[in-house]
Amino acid sequence: MISRRSVLQLGGALAVAGSVGAAAPSAQGARSATVPWDQLRARLRGDLVLPADSGYDLAKQLAVAEYDAIHPQGIAYCETPADVASAVRFAQANSLPTRTRSGGHNFAGWSTGEGLVVDVSRIKHVKVGASTVRLGPGAMSVEALTALKPYNRQIVTGTCPTVCPGGFLTGGGIGFQTARYGLGSDRLVSARAVLADGSLVTASATREPDLFWALRGGGGGNFGVLVDFEVLPIDQPRGVYFATTWPWDKARELVEAWQQWSLADADTLGSSCGVLLFDAAPGTTPMVTVNGGYWGAQADLEAGLDALAAQAGAQPLSRSVAELPYDEVMMHVYGCDQVTVKQCHRVGQNDEATIPRGGALRERHRLFDKPLTGSALAATLAAFDADRHAGHTRFLGFNHLGGASTRPGRTDTAFWHRDTQFLIGIGAALPSPTPSAEDEAVTKAWVDRGYGIIDPLSTGHSYINFPDERLEDWQQAYYGGNYDRLVQVKNAYDPGNFFNHPQSIGS
Ligand SMILES: Cc1cc2nc3c(=O)[nH]c(=O)nc-3n(C[C@H](O)[C@H](O)[C@H](O)COP(=O)(O)OP(=O)(O)OC[C@H]3O[C@@H](n4cnc5c(N)ncnc54)[C@H](O)[C@@H]3O)c2cc1C
């Protein structure tokens, strides 16, 4: 969660996990020529985009350009739950493998495929009720935060402005508010979903409770197409934003001190620590950052930063702190404080959008119940710095969860990882969406070396919203002891496995 506009511009996401290779749909599906697309077009209030249509190249894009190589037979832009039901029934009737897409950020490419893409990015309502807020699956973080500002309400979001609830909330949802206010999915009150038979159901603690349980951490693309999320808002309309950079030669001390600070101050501090190399050419110096939000008095944050510097034995190279409305805090986090909300979108999403897509990402992450310290941390930093390769952007990200996210029981929702204090990942953004074999080989070797150091110290678990197609035991890694119950829910709600991807429940 240390993503910054500058890094997005350099070809990818910073604090997010990655993919290894494009995902292919598991079913063969109907051939496009035999599919009666006009029938679907006639039923949709939204638009159907087919390969011959002028907007097709844009319509098939995800956040990572690598997946442009996947060519859906059709993209159905759904504007209502009835549109979604029509698209699902049409896909079923025509044996079309189907993927659901909201914000298109999945780093393994699971929100696209060679059949039908059910796109719900246009279902983006943000409705404020007496005690809850309703969000459409396509309401991007930046849009939702802006819409909620006049109501002095906020929600848990991550650090990318264009990530949507469709994937974010179903997978868990980690942000700078998480240590204090919990996971996004822990604040879910109810959700509406179109199931594989086209029916629309509401899931809550009292209605379809098993589905409601599964939707909070089970991950997107498994049980149905979510068309509405009802969440508990956060009554914290302001926060203290801070951004600091630190000398590379004090990285170990700084990361250790930041982890201890995060553990001690979980109720007020929401932050991440990152080591970055914008260009991994030999001779360049990594940048070390600590950024985030603080949910207490600015003076207390300033004192915390002073203590961090004292413990690390280094003064920050830069330090900016400002008490702001929460949406403005996040505009800083996004690196969008100098641009408009409209400009703070991915290129292609509107005419003014300025955030470029990434080329290809190669990243691996693990969850940790204790800090990474001493010789293991030193070895990780050394591995990060080794084997330089010009043109690649590298990151080592340390994200704090802890606090409120650890209070529910492991089986209260599908999110198993209640012991997690830190999410740590290492990765590289490659400029080309089609990396050369040499690029792939050197990047894999480099990522593997760093991951190989941290992996044995982790809980052995991973976060489904940062998918990792190289995990052999992904069922255990993402879901631990909740996996068997997730399979039961899957069998009850999608017995034909209509909603699937390479690591979907029950596959
Ligand atoms: C720059 C960047 C920063 C990020 N930072 C964070 C962060 O700080 N914290 C964090 O927790 N995560 C973060 N993520 C990861 C993010 O939460 C996941 O990628 C999330 O799944 C994206 O959801 P989406 O709807 O935007 O993407 P999509 O690719 O559209 O969807 C992701 C998955 O959910 C499925 N899905 C999408 N919509 C629906 C729906 N309506 N119903 C059912 N299934 C659906 C898709 O089929 C796919 O499998 C970040 C990602 C990026 C790119």
Coordinates of C-alpha atoms and ligand atoms in Angstrom, one line a residue:
M1 CA 0.0 0.0 0.0
I2 CA 2.8 2.3 -0.9
S3 CA 1.5 2.9 -4.4
R4 CA 2.2 6.3 -5.7
R5 CA 1.4 7.9 -9.0
S6 CA 5.0 8.1 -9.9
V7 CA 5.4 4.4 -9.7
L8 CA 2.2 3.8 -11.6
Q9 CA 3.6 5.9 -14.3
L10 CA 6.8 3.9 -14.3
G11 CA 4.9 0.8 -15.4
G12 CA 2.9 -0.8 -12.7
A13 CA 1.6 -1.0 -9.2
L14 CA 3.8 -0.7 -6.2
A15 CA 2.3 -2.3 -3.2
V16 CA 0.3 -4.8 -5.1
A17 CA 0.9 -8.4 -6.1
G18 CA 1.5 -9.8 -9.4
S19 CA 1.0 -12.4 -11.9
V20 CA 3.0 -14.9 -13.8
G21 CA 1.5 -15.4 -17.2
A22 CA -1.9 -14.8 -18.6
A23 CA -4.9 -16.7 -17.3
A24 CA -6.8 -18.8 -19.8
P25 CA -10.4 -19.7 -19.3
S26 CA -11.0 -23.2 -18.2
A27 CA -13.8 -24.1 -20.5
Q28 CA -13.7 -24.2 -24.3
G29 CA -16.8 -22.2 -24.9
A30 CA -18.8 -21.4 -28.0
R31 CA -17.2 -20.1 -31.1
S32 CA -18.0 -16.5 -31.6
A33 CA -19.5 -16.9 -35.0
T34 CA -22.2 -19.1 -33.7
V35 CA -23.1 -16.9 -30.8
P36 CA -26.3 -14.9 -31.3
W37 CA -24.8 -11.7 -30.0
D38 CA -27.7 -9.5 -31.2
Q39 CA -29.9 -11.2 -28.7
L40 CA -27.7 -10.1 -25.8
R41 CA -27.3 -6.6 -27.3
A42 CA -31.1 -6.2 -27.5
R43 CA -31.5 -7.2 -23.8
L44 CA -28.8 -4.8 -22.4
R45 CA -29.4 -1.3 -21.3
G46 CA -25.6 -1.0 -21.5
D47 CA -23.4 -1.8 -24.4
L48 CA -22.0 -4.9 -25.9
V49 CA -18.6 -4.5 -27.5
L50 CA -17.5 -7.2 -30.0
P51 CA -14.1 -7.6 -31.7
A52 CA -15.3 -5.8 -34.8
D53 CA -16.5 -2.8 -32.9
S54 CA -14.4 0.4 -32.8
G55 CA -14.0 0.5 -29.0
Y56 CA -12.9 -3.1 -28.7
D57 CA -9.2 -2.5 -28.0
L58 CA -10.0 -0.2 -25.2
A59 CA -12.9 -2.3 -23.9
K60 CA -10.7 -5.3 -23.4
Q61 CA -8.0 -3.5 -21.4
L62 CA -7.2 -4.3 -17.8
A63 CA -4.9 -2.2 -15.5
V64 CA -1.9 -4.3 -16.7
A65 CA -1.1 -4.1 -20.4
E66 CA 0.2 -7.7 -20.5
Y67 CA -3.4 -8.9 -20.6
D68 CA -4.1 -7.1 -23.9
A69 CA -3.0 -10.4 -25.4
I70 CA -6.3 -11.9 -24.3
H71 CA -9.2 -11.4 -26.7
P72 CA -12.7 -11.8 -25.2
Q73 CA -15.4 -12.7 -27.6
G74 CA -17.5 -10.0 -26.1
I75 CA -17.6 -7.4 -23.4
A76 CA -21.0 -6.6 -21.9
Y77 CA -21.1 -3.3 -20.2
C78 CA -23.8 -3.8 -17.7
E79 CA -25.6 -0.8 -16.2
T80 CA -28.2 -2.6 -14.0
P81 CA -28.5 -5.9 -12.1
A82 CA -31.0 -6.9 -14.8
D83 CA -28.3 -6.3 -17.4
V84 CA -26.0 -8.6 -15.4
A85 CA -28.7 -11.3 -15.2
S86 CA -29.2 -11.1 -18.9
A87 CA -25.5 -11.4 -19.6
V88 CA -25.1 -14.4 -17.2
R89 CA -28.2 -16.2 -18.7
F90 CA -26.9 -15.5 -22.2
A91 CA -23.5 -16.9 -21.4
Q92 CA -25.0 -20.0 -19.8
A93 CA -27.3 -20.5 -22.8
N94 CA -24.4 -20.2 -25.2
S95 CA -21.7 -22.1 -23.1
L96 CA -19.5 -19.0 -23.0
P97 CA -16.8 -19.0 -20.4
T98 CA -17.3 -15.8 -18.4
R99 CA -15.3 -13.5 -16.3
T100 CA -16.5 -10.6 -14.1
R101 CA -14.8 -7.3 -14.2
S102 CA -15.2 -4.2 -12.1
G103 CA -11.9 -2.2 -11.9
G104 CA -9.8 -4.6 -13.9
H105 CA -6.9 -4.6 -11.4
N106 CA -6.4 -8.3 -10.9
F107 CA -2.8 -9.0 -11.5
A108 CA -3.2 -12.5 -12.7
G109 CA -5.7 -11.3 -15.4
W110 CA -8.6 -13.1 -13.8
S111 CA -11.1 -10.4 -14.8
T112 CA -10.7 -11.2 -18.5
G113 CA -10.8 -14.3 -20.7
E114 CA -11.5 -15.5 -24.1
G115 CA -15.3 -15.7 -23.7
L116 CA -17.6 -13.1 -22.3
V117 CA -16.5 -10.3 -19.9
V118 CA -19.3 -9.1 -17.7
D119 CA -18.2 -5.6 -17.0
V120 CA -19.9 -3.9 -14.0
S121 CA -17.7 -0.7 -14.0
R122 CA -20.8 1.4 -14.9
I123 CA -22.7 0.2 -11.7
K124 CA -20.9 2.8 -9.6
H125 CA -23.6 4.3 -7.3
V126 CA -22.5 5.8 -3.9
K127 CA -25.6 6.2 -1.8
V128 CA -25.5 7.5 1.7
G129 CA -28.1 6.1 4.1
A130 CA -28.9 6.8 7.8
S131 CA -26.2 4.4 9.1
T132 CA -24.7 2.7 6.0
V133 CA -23.4 3.5 2.6
R134 CA -24.3 1.6 -0.6
L135 CA -21.6 1.2 -3.2
G136 CA -21.8 -0.1 -6.7
P137 CA -19.1 -2.7 -7.6
G138 CA -17.6 -0.2 -10.1
A139 CA -17.3 2.8 -7.7
M140 CA -13.6 3.5 -7.9
S141 CA -11.9 4.5 -4.6
V142 CA -11.3 8.0 -5.8
E143 CA -15.0 8.4 -6.9
A144 CA -16.4 7.0 -3.7
L145 CA -14.2 9.1 -1.4
T146 CA -15.1 12.3 -3.3
A147 CA -18.8 11.5 -3.3
L148 CA -18.8 10.8 0.5
K149 CA -16.9 14.0 1.4
P150 CA -20.0 16.2 1.7
Y151 CA -21.5 13.7 4.1
N152 CA -18.4 13.7 6.4
R153 CA -18.3 9.9 5.8
Q154 CA -15.5 7.7 4.5
I155 CA -14.9 4.1 3.8
V156 CA -11.9 1.7 3.9
T157 CA -10.1 1.9 0.6
G158 CA -6.7 0.8 -0.7
T159 CA -4.0 3.0 -2.1
C160 CA -4.9 2.9 -5.8
P161 CA -7.5 5.4 -6.9
T162 CA -9.1 3.2 -9.5
V163 CA -9.5 -0.1 -7.6
C164 CA -13.2 -1.0 -7.2
P165 CA -15.3 -2.7 -4.5
G166 CA -16.0 -5.6 -6.8
G167 CA -12.6 -7.2 -6.2
F168 CA -11.3 -5.1 -3.2
L169 CA -14.2 -5.9 -0.8
T170 CA -14.7 -9.5 -1.7
G171 CA -11.0 -10.3 -1.2
G172 CA -10.7 -8.5 2.1
G173 CA -9.7 -4.9 1.5
I174 CA -6.6 -3.5 3.2
G175 CA -5.9 0.2 3.5
F176 CA -4.4 2.8 5.7
Q177 CA -7.5 2.8 7.8
T178 CA -7.3 -1.0 8.4
A179 CA -5.3 -1.1 11.6
R180 CA -7.8 1.2 13.2
Y181 CA -11.1 0.4 11.5
G182 CA -10.7 -3.1 10.1
L183 CA -10.7 -4.6 6.7
G184 CA -13.1 -3.3 4.1
S185 CA -14.9 -6.6 4.1
D186 CA -15.3 -6.5 7.9
R187 CA -17.5 -3.5 7.5
L188 CA -19.8 -5.1 5.0
V189 CA -23.4 -5.2 6.2
S190 CA -25.1 -6.8 3.1
A191 CA -24.4 -7.4 -0.5
R192 CA -26.5 -8.2 -3.6
A193 CA -25.3 -10.7 -6.1
V194 CA -26.5 -12.1 -9.4
L195 CA -26.0 -15.9 -9.2
A196 CA -25.1 -18.3 -12.0
D197 CA -28.8 -18.9 -12.8
G198 CA -29.4 -15.2 -13.2
S199 CA -31.3 -14.8 -10.0
L200 CA -30.6 -11.8 -7.7
V201 CA -30.1 -12.4 -4.0
T202 CA -29.3 -10.3 -1.0
A203 CA -26.8 -11.7 1.5
S204 CA -26.5 -10.5 5.0
A205 CA -26.1 -11.9 8.6
T206 CA -29.8 -13.0 8.4
R207 CA -30.3 -13.6 4.7
E208 CA -28.2 -16.2 2.8
P209 CA -25.7 -16.1 5.8
D210 CA -23.4 -18.7 4.3
L211 CA -23.0 -16.6 1.1
F212 CA -22.5 -13.5 3.2
W213 CA -19.8 -15.3 5.1
A214 CA -18.0 -16.3 1.9
L215 CA -18.2 -12.9 0.3
R216 CA -16.1 -11.4 3.1
G217 CA -12.7 -12.6 2.1
G218 CA -13.5 -15.5 -0.3
G219 CA -12.3 -13.4 -3.3
G220 CA -14.0 -12.1 -6.4
G221 CA -15.0 -14.3 -9.3
N222 CA -16.3 -17.2 -7.3
F223 CA -19.9 -17.1 -6.2
G224 CA -21.8 -14.6 -8.4
V225 CA -21.6 -11.1 -9.8
L226 CA -21.8 -8.5 -6.9
V227 CA -24.0 -5.6 -7.9
D228 CA -24.3 -3.7 -4.6
F229 CA -22.3 -3.5 -1.3
E230 CA -23.8 -2.0 1.9
V231 CA -21.0 -1.0 4.2
L232 CA -20.5 0.7 7.5
P233 CA -18.9 4.1 6.9
I234 CA -16.1 5.5 8.9
D235 CA -16.8 8.6 11.0
Q236 CA -13.4 10.0 10.5
P237 CA -13.8 12.8 7.9
R238 CA -10.2 14.1 8.4
G239 CA -6.8 12.6 8.9
V240 CA -3.1 13.5 9.0
Y241 CA -1.3 12.6 5.8
F242 CA 2.4 12.1 6.0
A243 CA 5.2 11.2 3.5
T244 CA 8.8 10.7 4.4
T245 CA 11.9 9.5 2.6
W246 CA 15.0 8.0 4.3
P247 CA 18.7 7.2 3.5
W248 CA 19.2 3.8 1.9
D249 CA 22.2 3.1 4.2
K250 CA 19.8 3.1 7.2
A251 CA 17.1 1.0 5.5
R252 CA 17.4 -1.9 7.9
E253 CA 17.2 0.2 11.0
L254 CA 14.4 2.2 9.5
V255 CA 12.3 -0.8 8.5
E256 CA 12.8 -2.4 11.9
A257 CA 11.8 0.8 13.8
W258 CA 8.8 1.4 11.5
Q259 CA 7.5 -2.2 12.2
Q260 CA 7.8 -1.6 15.9
W261 CA 6.0 1.7 15.7
S262 CA 3.2 0.1 13.7
L263 CA 2.7 -2.6 16.3
A264 CA 2.7 -0.1 19.1
D265 CA 0.4 2.5 17.5
A266 CA -2.0 0.3 15.6
D267 CA -5.0 2.4 16.8
T268 CA -3.8 5.6 15.2
L269 CA -1.2 4.8 12.6
G270 CA -2.0 3.5 9.1
S271 CA 1.1 3.3 7.0
S272 CA 3.5 1.4 4.8
C273 CA 7.2 1.3 4.3
G274 CA 8.7 0.8 0.9
V275 CA 12.1 0.4 -0.7
L276 CA 12.0 1.5 -4.3
L277 CA 14.3 1.6 -7.3
F278 CA 12.6 3.5 -10.1
D279 CA 15.3 2.3 -12.5
A280 CA 17.3 -0.8 -11.3
A281 CA 20.3 0.2 -13.5
P282 CA 23.7 -0.5 -11.8
G283 CA 24.8 2.4 -9.6
T284 CA 21.3 3.8 -8.8
T285 CA 20.4 4.2 -5.1
P286 CA 17.2 2.8 -3.7
M287 CA 14.7 5.2 -2.0
V288 CA 13.2 4.3 1.3
T289 CA 9.8 5.7 2.2
V290 CA 7.3 5.7 5.0
N291 CA 3.9 7.0 4.0
G292 CA 0.4 6.9 5.4
G293 CA -2.4 8.4 7.4
Y294 CA -2.6 9.1 11.1
W295 CA -5.9 9.1 13.0
G296 CA -4.9 11.2 15.9
A297 CA -3.4 14.7 16.6
Q298 CA -0.8 16.0 14.2
A299 CA 1.5 16.8 17.1
D300 CA 1.4 13.2 18.1
L301 CA 2.3 12.0 14.6
E302 CA 5.2 14.5 14.5
A303 CA 6.4 13.1 17.8
G304 CA 6.1 9.6 16.4
L305 CA 8.2 10.6 13.4
D306 CA 10.8 12.1 15.7
A307 CA 11.0 8.8 17.6
L308 CA 11.2 6.8 14.4
A309 CA 14.2 8.9 13.3
A310 CA 15.9 8.5 16.7
Q311 CA 15.4 4.7 16.6
A312 CA 16.6 4.4 13.1
G313 CA 19.6 6.7 13.8
A314 CA 18.8 8.8 10.7
Q315 CA 17.0 12.0 9.9
P316 CA 14.5 11.8 7.0
L317 CA 15.7 13.2 3.7
S318 CA 12.2 14.6 3.3
R319 CA 9.2 14.9 5.6
S320 CA 5.8 16.4 4.8
V321 CA 2.8 16.3 7.1
A322 CA -0.6 17.9 6.7
E323 CA -4.0 17.6 8.5
L324 CA -6.6 17.3 5.7
P325 CA -10.1 16.0 4.8
Y326 CA -9.7 12.3 4.3
D327 CA -10.3 12.3 0.5
E328 CA -7.5 14.9 0.2
V329 CA -5.3 12.6 2.4
M330 CA -5.9 9.9 -0.2
M331 CA -5.3 12.2 -3.2
H332 CA -1.8 12.7 -1.7
V333 CA -1.4 9.0 -1.3
Y334 CA -2.5 8.4 -4.9
G335 CA 0.0 11.1 -6.0
C336 CA -3.0 13.0 -7.3
D337 CA -2.8 16.0 -5.1
Q338 CA -1.9 18.2 -8.1
V339 CA -4.5 16.9 -10.5
T340 CA -8.3 16.8 -10.6
V341 CA -10.4 13.7 -9.6
K342 CA -11.1 13.1 -13.3
Q343 CA -7.5 13.2 -14.1
C344 CA -6.8 10.8 -11.3
H345 CA -8.1 7.9 -13.4
R346 CA -6.5 5.3 -15.6
V347 CA -5.8 6.5 -19.2
G348 CA -8.8 5.4 -21.3
Q349 CA -11.3 5.7 -18.4
N350 CA -12.1 9.3 -19.4
D351 CA -10.7 11.9 -21.8
E352 CA -8.7 13.6 -19.1
A353 CA -7.3 10.6 -17.3
T354 CA -3.6 10.6 -16.7
I355 CA -2.6 7.4 -14.9
P356 CA -0.9 5.1 -17.3
R357 CA -1.3 1.3 -17.3
G358 CA 1.6 -1.0 -16.2
G359 CA 3.4 -3.2 -18.7
A360 CA 4.0 -6.4 -16.8
L361 CA 4.5 -7.2 -13.1
R362 CA 6.4 -10.0 -11.5
E363 CA 5.7 -9.9 -7.7
R364 CA 5.3 -12.3 -4.8
H365 CA 3.8 -11.5 -1.4
R366 CA 3.4 -13.3 2.0
L367 CA 1.6 -12.5 5.2
F368 CA 3.6 -12.2 8.5
D369 CA 2.5 -12.4 12.2
K370 CA 5.7 -10.8 13.4
P371 CA 8.2 -8.2 12.1
L372 CA 11.0 -9.1 9.7
T373 CA 14.2 -8.2 11.6
G374 CA 17.9 -8.7 12.0
S375 CA 19.9 -10.8 9.5
A376 CA 16.8 -11.9 7.6
L377 CA 15.9 -8.3 6.9
A378 CA 19.5 -7.4 6.0
A379 CA 19.6 -10.4 3.6
T380 CA 16.3 -9.3 2.0
L381 CA 17.6 -5.8 1.5
A382 CA 20.8 -7.1 0.0
A383 CA 18.9 -9.3 -2.4
F384 CA 16.8 -6.3 -3.4
D385 CA 19.9 -4.4 -4.2
A386 CA 21.7 -7.2 -6.1
D387 CA 21.6 -8.3 -9.8
R388 CA 20.8 -4.9 -11.2
H389 CA 18.8 -4.7 -14.5
A390 CA 18.4 -1.3 -16.2
G391 CA 14.8 -0.3 -17.1
H392 CA 13.1 -2.4 -14.4
T393 CA 11.3 -0.7 -11.5
R394 CA 11.8 -2.6 -8.2
F395 CA 10.0 -2.5 -5.0
L396 CA 10.0 -4.2 -1.6
G397 CA 6.8 -3.3 0.3
F398 CA 6.0 -3.6 3.9
N399 CA 2.3 -3.0 4.7
H400 CA 0.9 -3.0 8.2
L401 CA -2.6 -4.6 8.8
G402 CA -2.7 -5.6 12.5
G403 CA -5.0 -3.8 15.0
A404 CA -8.7 -4.0 14.2
S405 CA -8.2 -6.5 11.4
T406 CA -6.9 -9.1 14.0
R407 CA -9.9 -8.9 16.3
P408 CA -12.5 -11.0 14.5
G409 CA -12.1 -14.8 14.8
R410 CA -10.5 -16.7 11.9
T411 CA -13.8 -18.4 11.0
D412 CA -16.1 -15.4 11.6
T413 CA -15.7 -14.5 7.9
A414 CA -13.8 -16.2 5.0
F415 CA -10.8 -14.0 5.7
W416 CA -8.6 -16.5 7.7
H417 CA -5.6 -14.3 8.3
R418 CA -6.5 -12.8 11.7
D419 CA -2.9 -13.2 13.0
T420 CA -1.5 -11.0 10.3
Q421 CA 0.6 -8.0 11.2
F422 CA 2.4 -7.3 8.0
L423 CA 2.0 -8.0 4.3
I424 CA 5.4 -8.0 2.7
G425 CA 6.1 -8.3 -1.0
I426 CA 8.9 -8.0 -3.5
G427 CA 8.5 -7.4 -7.2
A428 CA 9.5 -5.7 -10.4
A429 CA 7.5 -3.7 -12.9
L430 CA 8.7 -4.4 -16.5
P431 CA 8.1 -1.7 -19.1
S432 CA 7.1 -4.0 -21.8
P433 CA 3.8 -6.0 -21.8
T434 CA 5.6 -8.7 -23.6
P435 CA 8.9 -9.1 -21.8
S436 CA 11.8 -10.9 -23.6
A437 CA 12.8 -14.4 -22.4
E438 CA 15.9 -12.8 -20.9
D439 CA 13.9 -10.2 -19.0
E440 CA 11.6 -13.0 -17.7
A441 CA 14.6 -15.1 -16.6
V442 CA 16.5 -12.4 -14.8
T443 CA 13.4 -11.1 -13.1
K444 CA 12.2 -14.5 -11.9
A445 CA 15.7 -15.3 -10.5
W446 CA 15.7 -11.9 -8.7
V447 CA 12.2 -12.2 -7.3
D448 CA 12.8 -15.8 -6.2
R449 CA 15.9 -14.9 -4.4
G450 CA 14.2 -12.2 -2.3
Y451 CA 11.0 -14.3 -1.8
G452 CA 13.1 -17.3 -0.8
I453 CA 14.4 -15.3 2.1
I454 CA 11.1 -14.0 3.4
D455 CA 8.9 -16.9 2.7
P456 CA 10.1 -19.2 5.5
L457 CA 9.5 -16.4 8.1
S458 CA 6.0 -15.8 6.9
T459 CA 2.8 -17.5 8.2
G460 CA 2.8 -19.5 4.9
H461 CA -0.4 -17.6 3.9
S462 CA -1.1 -15.1 1.1
Y463 CA -3.7 -12.5 0.3
I464 CA -6.2 -13.4 -2.4
N465 CA -6.3 -9.8 -3.7
F466 CA -2.5 -10.1 -4.4
P467 CA -2.8 -13.4 -6.3
D468 CA 0.2 -15.6 -6.9
E469 CA -0.3 -18.2 -9.6
R470 CA 3.0 -19.9 -8.6
L471 CA 1.6 -21.0 -5.2
E472 CA 1.2 -24.8 -5.2
D473 CA -1.0 -24.8 -2.1
W474 CA -3.0 -21.8 -2.9
Q475 CA -6.2 -23.2 -1.2
Q476 CA -4.3 -23.3 2.1
A477 CA -2.3 -20.1 1.4
Y478 CA -5.4 -17.9 0.7
Y479 CA -8.0 -19.5 2.9
G480 CA -6.4 -21.8 5.5
G481 CA -9.0 -23.7 7.6
N482 CA -11.8 -21.8 5.8
Y483 CA -11.3 -23.5 2.5
D484 CA -13.6 -26.5 3.0
R485 CA -16.5 -24.3 4.0
L486 CA -15.9 -22.1 1.0
V487 CA -16.1 -25.2 -1.2
Q488 CA -19.5 -26.0 0.4
V489 CA -20.8 -22.5 -0.2
K490 CA -19.5 -22.7 -3.8
N491 CA -21.3 -26.0 -4.4
A492 CA -24.5 -24.5 -2.9
Y493 CA -24.5 -21.3 -5.0
D494 CA -22.6 -22.2 -8.1
P495 CA -22.8 -26.0 -8.5
G496 CA -21.9 -25.8 -12.2
N497 CA -18.7 -23.8 -11.5
F498 CA -19.9 -21.1 -13.9
F499 CA -17.8 -18.5 -12.1
N500 CA -14.2 -19.7 -12.3
H501 CA -10.6 -18.7 -12.8
P502 CA -7.3 -20.6 -12.3
Q503 CA -7.5 -20.4 -8.5
S504 CA -11.2 -20.2 -8.0
I505 CA -12.9 -22.0 -5.1
G506 CA -13.3 -25.7 -5.9
S507 CA -11.2 -25.7 -9.0
Ligands
LIG1 C1 -2.2 0.1 -8.0 C2 -2.9 -0.9 -7.1 C3 -2.9 -0.8 -5.7 C4 -3.6 -1.7 -4.9 N1 -3.6 -1.4 -3.6 C5 -4.3 -2.3 -2.8 C6 -4.4 -2.0 -1.4 O1 -3.9 -0.9 -0.9 N2 -5.1 -2.8 -0.6 C7 -5.7 -3.9 -1.1 O2 -6.4 -4.6 -0.4 N3 -5.6 -4.2 -2.4 C8 -4.9 -3.4 -3.2 N4 -4.8 -3.7 -4.6 C9 -5.4 -5.0 -5.0 C10 -6.9 -4.9 -5.3 O3 -7.6 -4.9 -4.1 C11 -7.3 -6.1 -6.1 O4 -6.6 -6.1 -7.3 C12 -8.8 -6.1 -6.3 O5 -9.2 -7.4 -6.6 C13 -9.2 -5.2 -7.5 O6 -10.6 -5.2 -7.7 P1 -11.1 -4.6 -9.0 O7 -12.6 -4.8 -9.0 O8 -10.6 -3.3 -9.2 O9 -10.4 -5.6 -10.1 P2 -11.0 -6.7 -11.1 O10 -9.8 -7.2 -11.8 O11 -12.1 -6.2 -11.9 O12 -11.5 -7.8 -10.2 C14 -10.7 -8.6 -9.3 C15 -11.3 -10.0 -9.1 O13 -12.6 -9.9 -8.6 C16 -13.6 -10.4 -9.5 N5 -14.7 -9.4 -9.6 C17 -14.6 -8.1 -10.0 N6 -15.8 -7.6 -9.9 C18 -16.6 -8.5 -9.3 C19 -18.0 -8.4 -8.9 N7 -18.7 -7.3 -9.1 N8 -18.5 -9.6 -8.4 C20 -17.8 -10.7 -8.2 N9 -16.5 -10.8 -8.6 C21 -15.9 -9.7 -9.1 C22 -12.8 -10.5 -10.9 O14 -13.4 -11.5 -11.7 C23 -11.4 -10.8 -10.4 O15 -11.3 -12.2 -10.1 C24 -4.2 -2.8 -5.4 C25 -4.2 -3.0 -6.8 C26 -3.6 -2.0 -7.6 C27 -3.6 -2.2 -9.1

